mmCIF file of C-alpha atoms in Angstrom:
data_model
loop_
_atom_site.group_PDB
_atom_site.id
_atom_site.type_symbol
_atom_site.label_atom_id
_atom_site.label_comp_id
_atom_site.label_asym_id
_atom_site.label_seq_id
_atom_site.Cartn_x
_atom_site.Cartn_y
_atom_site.Cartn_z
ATOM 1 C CA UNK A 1 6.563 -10.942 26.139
ATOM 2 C CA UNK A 2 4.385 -8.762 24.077
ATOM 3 C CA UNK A 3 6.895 -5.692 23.991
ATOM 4 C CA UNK A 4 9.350 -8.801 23.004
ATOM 5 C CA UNK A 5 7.571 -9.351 20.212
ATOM 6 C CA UNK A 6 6.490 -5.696 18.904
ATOM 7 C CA UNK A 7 10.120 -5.101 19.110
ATOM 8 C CA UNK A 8 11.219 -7.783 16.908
ATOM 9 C CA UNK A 9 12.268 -6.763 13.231
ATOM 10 C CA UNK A 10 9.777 -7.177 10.857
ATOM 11 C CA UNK A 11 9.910 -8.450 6.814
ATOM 12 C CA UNK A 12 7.202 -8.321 3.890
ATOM 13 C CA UNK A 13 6.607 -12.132 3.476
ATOM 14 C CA UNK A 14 4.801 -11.813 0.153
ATOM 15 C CA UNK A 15 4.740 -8.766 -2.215
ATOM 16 C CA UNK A 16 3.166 -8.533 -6.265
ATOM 17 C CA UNK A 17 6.005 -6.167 -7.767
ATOM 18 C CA UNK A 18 3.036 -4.495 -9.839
ATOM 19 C CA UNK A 19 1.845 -3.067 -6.699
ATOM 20 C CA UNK A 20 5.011 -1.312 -5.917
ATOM 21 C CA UNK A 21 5.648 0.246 -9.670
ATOM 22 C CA UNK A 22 5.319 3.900 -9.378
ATOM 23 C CA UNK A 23 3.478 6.488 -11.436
ATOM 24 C CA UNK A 24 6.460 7.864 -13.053
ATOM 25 C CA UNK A 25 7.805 4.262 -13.425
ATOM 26 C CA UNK A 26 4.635 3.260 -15.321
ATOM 27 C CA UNK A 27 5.163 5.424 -17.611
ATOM 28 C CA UNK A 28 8.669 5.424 -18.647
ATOM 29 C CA UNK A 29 7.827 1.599 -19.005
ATOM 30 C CA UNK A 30 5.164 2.464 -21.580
ATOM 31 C CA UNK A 31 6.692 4.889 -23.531
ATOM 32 C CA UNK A 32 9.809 2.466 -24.171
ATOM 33 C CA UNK A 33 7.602 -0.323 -24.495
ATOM 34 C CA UNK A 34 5.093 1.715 -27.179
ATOM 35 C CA UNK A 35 1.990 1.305 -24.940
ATOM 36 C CA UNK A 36 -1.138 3.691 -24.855
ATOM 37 C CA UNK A 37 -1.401 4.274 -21.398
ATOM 38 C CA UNK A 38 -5.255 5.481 -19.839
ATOM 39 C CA UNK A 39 -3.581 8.617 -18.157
ATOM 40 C CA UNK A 40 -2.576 11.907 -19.475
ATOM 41 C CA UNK A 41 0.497 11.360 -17.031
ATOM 42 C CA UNK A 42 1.739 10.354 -13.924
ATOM 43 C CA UNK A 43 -0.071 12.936 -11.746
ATOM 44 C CA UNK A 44 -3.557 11.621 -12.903
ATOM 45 C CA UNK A 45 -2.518 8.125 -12.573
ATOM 46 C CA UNK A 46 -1.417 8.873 -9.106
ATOM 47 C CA UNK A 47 -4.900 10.994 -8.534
ATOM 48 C CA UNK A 48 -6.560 7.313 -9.664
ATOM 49 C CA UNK A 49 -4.730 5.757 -6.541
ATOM 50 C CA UNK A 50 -7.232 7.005 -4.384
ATOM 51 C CA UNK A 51 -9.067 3.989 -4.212
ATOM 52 C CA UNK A 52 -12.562 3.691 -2.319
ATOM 53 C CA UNK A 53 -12.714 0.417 -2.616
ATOM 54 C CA UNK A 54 -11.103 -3.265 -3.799
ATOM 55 C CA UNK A 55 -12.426 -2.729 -7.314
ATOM 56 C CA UNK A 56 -11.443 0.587 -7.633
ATOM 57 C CA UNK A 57 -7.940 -1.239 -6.614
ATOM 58 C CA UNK A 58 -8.123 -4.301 -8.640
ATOM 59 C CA UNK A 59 -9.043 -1.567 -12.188
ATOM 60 C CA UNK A 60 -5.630 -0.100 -11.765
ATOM 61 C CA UNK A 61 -3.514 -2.853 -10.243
ATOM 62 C CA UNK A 62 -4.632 -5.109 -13.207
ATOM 63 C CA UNK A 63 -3.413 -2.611 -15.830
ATOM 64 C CA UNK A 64 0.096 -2.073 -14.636
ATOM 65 C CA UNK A 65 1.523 -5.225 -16.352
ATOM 66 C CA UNK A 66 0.626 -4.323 -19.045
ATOM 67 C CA UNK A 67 2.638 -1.119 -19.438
ATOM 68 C CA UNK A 68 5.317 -3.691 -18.491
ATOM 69 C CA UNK A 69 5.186 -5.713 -21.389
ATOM 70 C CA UNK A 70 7.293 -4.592 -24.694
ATOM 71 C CA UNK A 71 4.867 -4.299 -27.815
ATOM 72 C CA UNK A 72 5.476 -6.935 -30.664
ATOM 73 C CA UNK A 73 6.763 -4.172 -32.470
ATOM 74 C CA UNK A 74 9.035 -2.508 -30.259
ATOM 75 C CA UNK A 75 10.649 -5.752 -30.214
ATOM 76 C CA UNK A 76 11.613 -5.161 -34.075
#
């Protein structure tokens, strides 16, 4: 039963998109969108991945909606 079960397909039941944006994806998303991003680029940002623990997380998941959003005036 248990190699039954290990065996089985498996599927992500509940994913936050911001989680999966990367580096380079960030940033393409903030320079269209007019956003000062907190990194010199996408190499540092990625170096700032290397979290040691769920704060260090939270700081940087927290931010990435924000290079999401479009400026109120790059919407003009």
């Amino acid at each position: 039963m248990n190699s039954f079960i290990q065996d089985l397909p498996k599927v992500e039941l509940h994913l936050h998109i911001e989680g999966t944006l990367e580096p380079e994806l960030l940033f393409d998303l903030a320079k269209r969108n007019q956003i000062q991003i907190p990194f010199s680029s996408p190499e540092e940002l990625r170096e700032a991945y290397q979290f040691s623990d769920l704060q260090s997380f939270l700081d940087i998941y927290y931010q990435a909606p924000t290079f999401c959003k479009p400026s109120k005036t790059s919407m003009i």
